[in-house]
Amino acid sequence: MENHRFDLNQIRENFNLVDTLSRLGFEPLRKSGGELFYLSMLRDNDSSPSFCVNEKAGLWYDHGIGKGGTVIDFAVHFWPNLTFKEAVEELIKVSGNS
């Protein structure tokens, strides 16, 4: 990919985490209030939905690993073998935002 400069604040504000998860093939198994629960895609053998997304805040938390954050933090955890820059580039590609 070309040498891009990223506006991380713009990515945090404008990239929809739920849409990104859907584009990656993940759908919520249940909804409670404003939170969606998924089987964790960040670890193997998750038997109950423990990956939670707060739709309004655009934040996630994986109860199994005790970590969470923004859509950018998700990208870094989802693609652990990529550099930060590469993970953000992949996020942009997957999210359809360029």
mmCIF file of N, CA and C in Angstrom:
data_model
loop_
_atom_site.group_PDB
_atom_site.id
_atom_site.type_symbol
_atom_site.label_atom_id
_atom_site.label_comp_id
_atom_site.label_asym_id
_atom_site.label_seq_id
_atom_site.Cartn_x
_atom_site.Cartn_y
_atom_site.Cartn_z
ATOM 1 N N MET A 1 0.852 -1.174 0.000
ATOM 2 C CA MET A 1 0.000 0.000 0.000
ATOM 3 C C MET A 1 0.895 1.233 0.000
ATOM 4 N N GLU A 2 0.421 2.300 -0.555
ATOM 5 C CA GLU A 2 1.188 3.530 -0.612
ATOM 6 C C GLU A 2 1.469 4.049 0.786
ATOM 7 N N ASN A 3 2.416 4.982 0.868
ATOM 8 C CA ASN A 3 2.760 5.577 2.146
ATOM 9 C C ASN A 3 1.696 6.605 2.524
ATOM 10 N N HIS A 4 0.770 6.201 3.406
ATOM 11 C CA HIS A 4 -0.330 7.064 3.820
ATOM 12 C C HIS A 4 -0.070 7.618 5.203
ATOM 13 N N ARG A 5 -0.594 8.798 5.443
ATOM 14 C CA ARG A 5 -0.634 9.342 6.797
ATOM 15 C C ARG A 5 -2.062 9.151 7.262
ATOM 16 N N PHE A 6 -2.205 8.703 8.482
ATOM 17 C CA PHE A 6 -3.523 8.405 9.013
ATOM 18 C C PHE A 6 -3.953 9.467 10.003
ATOM 19 N N ASP A 7 -5.207 9.846 9.931
ATOM 20 C CA ASP A 7 -5.807 10.675 10.968
ATOM 21 C C ASP A 7 -6.514 9.704 11.903
ATOM 22 N N LEU A 8 -5.825 9.311 12.964
ATOM 23 C CA LEU A 8 -6.355 8.286 13.859
ATOM 24 C C LEU A 8 -7.632 8.729 14.546
ATOM 25 N N ASN A 9 -7.745 10.005 14.863
ATOM 26 C CA ASN A 9 -8.993 10.499 15.468
ATOM 27 C C ASN A 9 -10.157 10.346 14.502
ATOM 28 N N GLN A 10 -9.918 10.636 13.231
ATOM 29 C CA GLN A 10 -10.977 10.490 12.226
ATOM 30 C C GLN A 10 -11.382 9.021 12.080
ATOM 31 N N ILE A 11 -10.407 8.130 12.102
ATOM 32 C CA ILE A 11 -10.715 6.702 12.015
ATOM 33 C C ILE A 11 -11.548 6.279 13.214
ATOM 34 N N ARG A 12 -11.128 6.679 14.419
ATOM 35 C CA ARG A 12 -11.872 6.318 15.638
ATOM 36 C C ARG A 12 -13.311 6.814 15.581
ATOM 37 N N GLU A 13 -13.500 8.024 15.071
ATOM 38 C CA GLU A 13 -14.829 8.639 15.058
ATOM 39 C C GLU A 13 -15.714 8.132 13.929
ATOM 40 N N ASN A 14 -15.126 7.780 12.794
ATOM 41 C CA ASN A 14 -15.927 7.501 11.601
ATOM 42 C C ASN A 14 -16.027 6.035 11.199
ATOM 43 N N PHE A 15 -15.181 5.184 11.729
ATOM 44 C CA PHE A 15 -15.239 3.772 11.364
ATOM 45 C C PHE A 15 -16.174 3.063 12.323
ATOM 46 N N ASN A 16 -17.147 2.360 11.777
ATOM 47 C CA ASN A 16 -18.129 1.656 12.586
ATOM 48 C C ASN A 16 -17.618 0.251 12.892
ATOM 49 N N LEU A 17 -17.415 -0.023 14.165
ATOM 50 C CA LEU A 17 -16.862 -1.308 14.581
ATOM 51 C C LEU A 17 -17.787 -2.469 14.234
ATOM 52 N N VAL A 18 -19.084 -2.303 14.423
ATOM 53 C CA VAL A 18 -20.040 -3.377 14.118
ATOM 54 C C VAL A 18 -20.007 -3.699 12.625
ATOM 55 N N ASP A 19 -19.968 -2.682 11.772
ATOM 56 C CA ASP A 19 -19.872 -2.910 10.327
ATOM 57 C C ASP A 19 -18.562 -3.608 9.965
ATOM 58 N N THR A 20 -17.477 -3.182 10.600
ATOM 59 C CA THR A 20 -16.177 -3.802 10.338
ATOM 60 C C THR A 20 -16.204 -5.275 10.717
ATOM 61 N N LEU A 21 -16.767 -5.591 11.881
ATOM 62 C CA LEU A 21 -16.864 -6.991 12.303
ATOM 63 C C LEU A 21 -17.699 -7.797 11.313
ATOM 64 N N SER A 22 -18.785 -7.221 10.838
ATOM 65 C CA SER A 22 -19.636 -7.895 9.861
ATOM 66 C C SER A 22 -18.870 -8.160 8.569
ATOM 67 N N ARG A 23 -18.099 -7.193 8.112
ATOM 68 C CA ARG A 23 -17.309 -7.367 6.891
ATOM 69 C C ARG A 23 -16.262 -8.465 7.055
ATOM 70 N N LEU A 24 -15.833 -8.676 8.300
ATOM 71 C CA LEU A 24 -14.869 -9.737 8.591
ATOM 72 C C LEU A 24 -15.553 -11.090 8.801
ATOM 73 N N GLY A 25 -16.896 -11.098 8.766
ATOM 74 C CA GLY A 25 -17.643 -12.342 8.889
ATOM 75 C C GLY A 25 -18.150 -12.660 10.284
ATOM 76 N N PHE A 26 -18.147 -11.674 11.174
ATOM 77 C CA PHE A 26 -18.597 -11.892 12.547
ATOM 78 C C PHE A 26 -19.918 -11.179 12.794
ATOM 79 N N GLU A 27 -20.868 -11.923 13.328
ATOM 80 C CA GLU A 27 -22.183 -11.367 13.646
ATOM 81 C C GLU A 27 -22.464 -11.589 15.131
ATOM 82 N N PRO A 28 -23.181 -10.663 15.749
ATOM 83 C CA PRO A 28 -23.476 -10.824 17.180
ATOM 84 C C PRO A 28 -24.422 -11.995 17.424
ATOM 85 N N LEU A 29 -24.235 -12.637 18.563
ATOM 86 C CA LEU A 29 -25.112 -13.744 18.943
ATOM 87 C C LEU A 29 -26.251 -13.272 19.827
ATOM 88 N N ARG A 30 -26.041 -12.149 20.508
ATOM 89 C CA ARG A 30 -27.129 -11.586 21.309
ATOM 90 C C ARG A 30 -26.891 -10.106 21.531
ATOM 91 N N LYS A 31 -27.978 -9.450 21.923
ATOM 92 C CA LYS A 31 -27.929 -8.021 22.209
ATOM 93 C C LYS A 31 -28.549 -7.798 23.581
ATOM 94 N N SER A 32 -27.928 -6.936 24.352
ATOM 95 C CA SER A 32 -28.448 -6.582 25.663
ATOM 96 C C SER A 32 -28.276 -5.081 25.828
ATOM 97 N N GLY A 33 -29.391 -4.368 25.852
ATOM 98 C CA GLY A 33 -29.308 -2.909 25.902
ATOM 99 C C GLY A 33 -28.630 -2.406 24.647
ATOM 100 N N GLY A 34 -27.627 -1.591 24.802
ATOM 101 C CA GLY A 34 -26.888 -1.061 23.658
ATOM 102 C C GLY A 34 -25.626 -1.839 23.363
ATOM 103 N N GLU A 35 -25.538 -3.062 23.883
ATOM 104 C CA GLU A 35 -24.331 -3.849 23.684
ATOM 105 C C GLU A 35 -24.616 -5.111 22.878
ATOM 106 N N LEU A 36 -23.692 -5.413 21.985
ATOM 107 C CA LEU A 36 -23.762 -6.622 21.169
ATOM 108 C C LEU A 36 -22.696 -7.591 21.658
ATOM 109 N N PHE A 37 -23.055 -8.867 21.720
ATOM 110 C CA PHE A 37 -22.129 -9.887 22.206
ATOM 111 C C PHE A 37 -21.814 -10.890 21.104
ATOM 112 N N TYR A 38 -20.524 -11.154 20.939
ATOM 113 C CA TYR A 38 -20.003 -12.059 19.918
ATOM 114 C C TYR A 38 -19.170 -13.139 20.593
ATOM 115 N N LEU A 39 -19.005 -14.268 19.897
ATOM 116 C CA LEU A 39 -17.939 -15.178 20.283
ATOM 117 C C LEU A 39 -16.641 -14.450 19.956
ATOM 118 N N SER A 40 -15.669 -14.553 20.826
ATOM 119 C CA SER A 40 -14.432 -13.805 20.614
ATOM 120 C C SER A 40 -13.679 -14.299 19.391
ATOM 121 N N MET A 41 -13.317 -13.361 18.549
ATOM 122 C CA MET A 41 -12.510 -13.655 17.377
ATOM 123 C C MET A 41 -11.025 -13.431 17.677
ATOM 124 N N LEU A 42 -10.734 -13.037 18.919
ATOM 125 C CA LEU A 42 -9.355 -12.759 19.304
ATOM 126 C C LEU A 42 -8.682 -13.950 19.981
ATOM 127 N N ARG A 43 -9.438 -15.005 20.229
ATOM 128 C CA ARG A 43 -8.869 -16.193 20.861
ATOM 129 C C ARG A 43 -9.663 -17.413 20.419
ATOM 130 N N ASP A 44 -9.053 -18.551 20.568
ATOM 131 C CA ASP A 44 -9.683 -19.815 20.181
ATOM 132 C C ASP A 44 -10.568 -20.337 21.301
ATOM 133 N N ASN A 45 -11.508 -21.165 20.924
ATOM 134 C CA ASN A 45 -12.329 -21.922 21.876
ATOM 135 C C ASN A 45 -13.206 -21.070 22.779
ATOM 136 N N ASP A 46 -13.745 -19.982 22.279
ATOM 137 C CA ASP A 46 -14.705 -19.202 23.065
ATOM 138 C C ASP A 46 -16.060 -19.887 22.919
ATOM 139 N N SER A 47 -16.613 -20.362 24.024
ATOM 140 C CA SER A 47 -17.865 -21.117 23.953
ATOM 141 C C SER A 47 -19.096 -20.286 24.286
ATOM 142 N N SER A 48 -18.892 -19.119 24.875
ATOM 143 C CA SER A 48 -20.030 -18.233 25.137
ATOM 144 C C SER A 48 -19.640 -16.823 24.727
ATOM 145 N N PRO A 49 -20.604 -16.045 24.255
ATOM 146 C CA PRO A 49 -20.296 -14.705 23.757
ATOM 147 C C PRO A 49 -19.677 -13.825 24.846
ATOM 148 N N SER A 50 -18.396 -13.533 24.693
ATOM 149 C CA SER A 50 -17.698 -12.733 25.696
ATOM 150 C C SER A 50 -17.032 -11.502 25.104
ATOM 151 N N PHE A 51 -17.165 -11.332 23.794
ATOM 152 C CA PHE A 51 -16.643 -10.145 23.120
ATOM 153 C C PHE A 51 -17.815 -9.185 22.978
ATOM 154 N N CYS A 52 -17.726 -8.047 23.636
ATOM 155 C CA CYS A 52 -18.846 -7.113 23.739
ATOM 156 C C CYS A 52 -18.530 -5.813 23.007
ATOM 157 N N VAL A 53 -19.498 -5.310 22.256
ATOM 158 C CA VAL A 53 -19.357 -4.027 21.570
ATOM 159 C C VAL A 53 -20.459 -3.095 22.043
ATOM 160 N N ASN A 54 -20.070 -1.928 22.523
ATOM 161 C CA ASN A 54 -21.021 -0.881 22.862
ATOM 162 C C ASN A 54 -21.232 -0.075 21.588
ATOM 163 N N GLU A 55 -22.407 -0.236 20.984
ATOM 164 C CA GLU A 55 -22.678 0.402 19.685
ATOM 165 C C GLU A 55 -22.551 1.914 19.737
ATOM 166 N N LYS A 56 -23.126 2.524 20.747
ATOM 167 C CA LYS A 56 -23.133 3.985 20.825
ATOM 168 C C LYS A 56 -21.725 4.548 21.003
ATOM 169 N N ALA A 57 -20.960 3.941 21.886
ATOM 170 C CA ALA A 57 -19.610 4.430 22.163
ATOM 171 C C ALA A 57 -18.600 3.975 21.112
ATOM 172 N N GLY A 58 -18.940 2.910 20.379
ATOM 173 C CA GLY A 58 -18.003 2.384 19.391
ATOM 174 C C GLY A 58 -16.796 1.714 20.028
ATOM 175 N N LEU A 59 -16.997 1.140 21.210
ATOM 176 C CA LEU A 59 -15.909 0.497 21.941
ATOM 177 C C LEU A 59 -16.183 -0.989 22.116
ATOM 178 N N TRP A 60 -15.134 -1.757 22.251
ATOM 179 C CA TRP A 60 -15.250 -3.194 22.459
ATOM 180 C C TRP A 60 -14.510 -3.588 23.724
ATOM 181 N N TYR A 61 -14.901 -4.758 24.253
ATOM 182 C CA TYR A 61 -14.199 -5.339 25.393
ATOM 183 C C TYR A 61 -14.325 -6.853 25.301
ATOM 184 N N ASP A 62 -13.198 -7.535 25.396
ATOM 185 C CA ASP A 62 -13.193 -8.993 25.397
ATOM 186 C C ASP A 62 -12.994 -9.441 26.841
ATOM 187 N N HIS A 63 -14.054 -9.975 27.423
ATOM 188 C CA HIS A 63 -14.011 -10.380 28.828
ATOM 189 C C HIS A 63 -13.046 -11.540 29.062
ATOM 190 N N GLY A 64 -12.767 -12.320 28.049
ATOM 191 C CA GLY A 64 -11.871 -13.465 28.191
ATOM 192 C C GLY A 64 -10.409 -13.088 28.313
ATOM 193 N N ILE A 65 -10.013 -11.987 27.670
ATOM 194 C CA ILE A 65 -8.612 -11.557 27.747
ATOM 195 C C ILE A 65 -8.453 -10.279 28.558
ATOM 196 N N GLY A 66 -9.578 -9.673 28.934
ATOM 197 C CA GLY A 66 -9.516 -8.469 29.757
ATOM 198 C C GLY A 66 -8.994 -7.250 29.026
ATOM 199 N N LYS A 67 -9.234 -7.187 27.723
ATOM 200 C CA LYS A 67 -8.770 -6.045 26.926
ATOM 201 C C LYS A 67 -9.907 -5.502 26.087
ATOM 202 N N GLY A 68 -9.784 -4.228 25.734
ATOM 203 C CA GLY A 68 -10.785 -3.591 24.906
ATOM 204 C C GLY A 68 -10.263 -2.282 24.371
ATOM 205 N N GLY A 69 -11.136 -1.541 23.695
ATOM 206 C CA GLY A 69 -10.729 -0.246 23.168
ATOM 207 C C GLY A 69 -11.531 0.167 21.958
ATOM 208 N N THR A 70 -10.867 0.912 21.109
ATOM 209 C CA THR A 70 -11.481 1.471 19.911
ATOM 210 C C THR A 70 -11.340 0.507 18.737
ATOM 211 N N VAL A 71 -11.848 0.912 17.605
ATOM 212 C CA VAL A 71 -11.726 0.112 16.386
ATOM 213 C C VAL A 71 -10.249 -0.075 16.019
ATOM 214 N N ILE A 72 -9.420 0.916 16.310
ATOM 215 C CA ILE A 72 -7.984 0.802 16.023
ATOM 216 C C ILE A 72 -7.345 -0.243 16.941
ATOM 217 N N ASP A 73 -7.705 -0.205 18.214
ATOM 218 C CA ASP A 73 -7.192 -1.213 19.150
ATOM 219 C C ASP A 73 -7.609 -2.615 18.705
ATOM 220 N N PHE A 74 -8.844 -2.728 18.210
ATOM 221 C CA PHE A 74 -9.313 -4.018 17.705
ATOM 222 C C PHE A 74 -8.417 -4.498 16.565
ATOM 223 N N ALA A 75 -8.126 -3.617 15.618
ATOM 224 C CA ALA A 75 -7.297 -3.997 14.469
ATOM 225 C C ALA A 75 -5.937 -4.515 14.921
ATOM 226 N N VAL A 76 -5.342 -3.846 15.882
ATOM 227 C CA VAL A 76 -4.029 -4.258 16.389
ATOM 228 C C VAL A 76 -4.104 -5.646 17.029
ATOM 229 N N HIS A 77 -5.181 -5.932 17.751
ATOM 230 C CA HIS A 77 -5.337 -7.243 18.381
ATOM 231 C C HIS A 77 -5.760 -8.316 17.375
ATOM 232 N N PHE A 78 -6.560 -7.948 16.397
ATOM 233 C CA PHE A 78 -7.059 -8.918 15.421
ATOM 234 C C PHE A 78 -5.958 -9.370 14.461
ATOM 235 N N TRP A 79 -5.062 -8.453 14.111
ATOM 236 C CA TRP A 79 -3.938 -8.767 13.225
ATOM 237 C C TRP A 79 -2.634 -8.612 14.005
ATOM 238 N N PRO A 80 -2.356 -9.514 14.946
ATOM 239 C CA PRO A 80 -1.200 -9.338 15.831
ATOM 240 C C PRO A 80 0.155 -9.452 15.139
ATOM 241 N N ASN A 81 0.200 -10.053 13.972
ATOM 242 C CA ASN A 81 1.478 -10.208 13.275
ATOM 243 C C ASN A 81 1.813 -9.022 12.378
ATOM 244 N N LEU A 82 0.915 -8.041 12.325
ATOM 245 C CA LEU A 82 1.158 -6.847 11.519
ATOM 246 C C LEU A 82 1.692 -5.724 12.400
ATOM 247 N N THR A 83 2.416 -4.806 11.780
ATOM 248 C CA THR A 83 2.820 -3.601 12.505
ATOM 249 C C THR A 83 1.579 -2.746 12.736
ATOM 250 N N PHE A 84 1.698 -1.749 13.581
ATOM 251 C CA PHE A 84 0.573 -0.844 13.826
ATOM 252 C C PHE A 84 0.089 -0.239 12.508
ATOM 253 N N LYS A 85 1.016 0.259 11.715
ATOM 254 C CA LYS A 85 0.663 0.891 10.434
ATOM 255 C C LYS A 85 -0.039 -0.104 9.510
ATOM 256 N N GLU A 86 0.479 -1.315 9.426
ATOM 257 C CA GLU A 86 -0.135 -2.333 8.570
ATOM 258 C C GLU A 86 -1.533 -2.703 9.059
ATOM 259 N N ALA A 87 -1.716 -2.775 10.378
ATOM 260 C CA ALA A 87 -3.037 -3.095 10.932
ATOM 261 C C ALA A 87 -4.041 -1.998 10.598
ATOM 262 N N VAL A 88 -3.618 -0.741 10.679
ATOM 263 C CA VAL A 88 -4.509 0.371 10.326
ATOM 264 C C VAL A 88 -4.824 0.332 8.836
ATOM 265 N N GLU A 89 -3.840 0.033 8.009
ATOM 266 C CA GLU A 89 -4.081 -0.087 6.564
ATOM 267 C C GLU A 89 -5.082 -1.200 6.268
ATOM 268 N N GLU A 90 -4.948 -2.324 6.959
ATOM 269 C CA GLU A 90 -5.875 -3.446 6.771
ATOM 270 C C GLU A 90 -7.276 -3.053 7.226
ATOM 271 N N LEU A 91 -7.372 -2.343 8.331
ATOM 272 C CA LEU A 91 -8.657 -1.852 8.830
ATOM 273 C C LEU A 91 -9.328 -0.957 7.791
ATOM 274 N N ILE A 92 -8.576 -0.057 7.212
ATOM 275 C CA ILE A 92 -9.115 0.842 6.185
ATOM 276 C C ILE A 92 -9.626 0.032 4.995
ATOM 277 N N LYS A 93 -8.843 -0.942 4.582
ATOM 278 C CA LYS A 93 -9.227 -1.780 3.440
ATOM 279 C C LYS A 93 -10.517 -2.555 3.736
ATOM 280 N N VAL A 94 -10.570 -3.208 4.882
ATOM 281 C CA VAL A 94 -11.725 -4.031 5.258
ATOM 282 C C VAL A 94 -12.970 -3.177 5.467
ATOM 283 N N SER A 95 -12.794 -2.005 6.052
ATOM 284 C CA SER A 95 -13.936 -1.147 6.377
ATOM 285 C C SER A 95 -14.518 -0.446 5.162
ATOM 286 N N GLY A 96 -13.801 -0.484 4.055
ATOM 287 C CA GLY A 96 -14.294 0.182 2.862
ATOM 288 C C GLY A 96 -14.155 1.688 2.927
ATOM 289 N N ASN A 97 -13.345 2.164 3.850
ATOM 290 C CA ASN A 97 -13.072 3.599 3.982
ATOM 291 C C ASN A 97 -11.665 3.848 3.480
ATOM 292 N N SER A 98 -11.538 4.734 2.507
ATOM 293 C CA SER A 98 -10.186 5.014 2.027
ATOM 294 C C SER A 98 -9.993 6.488 1.822
#
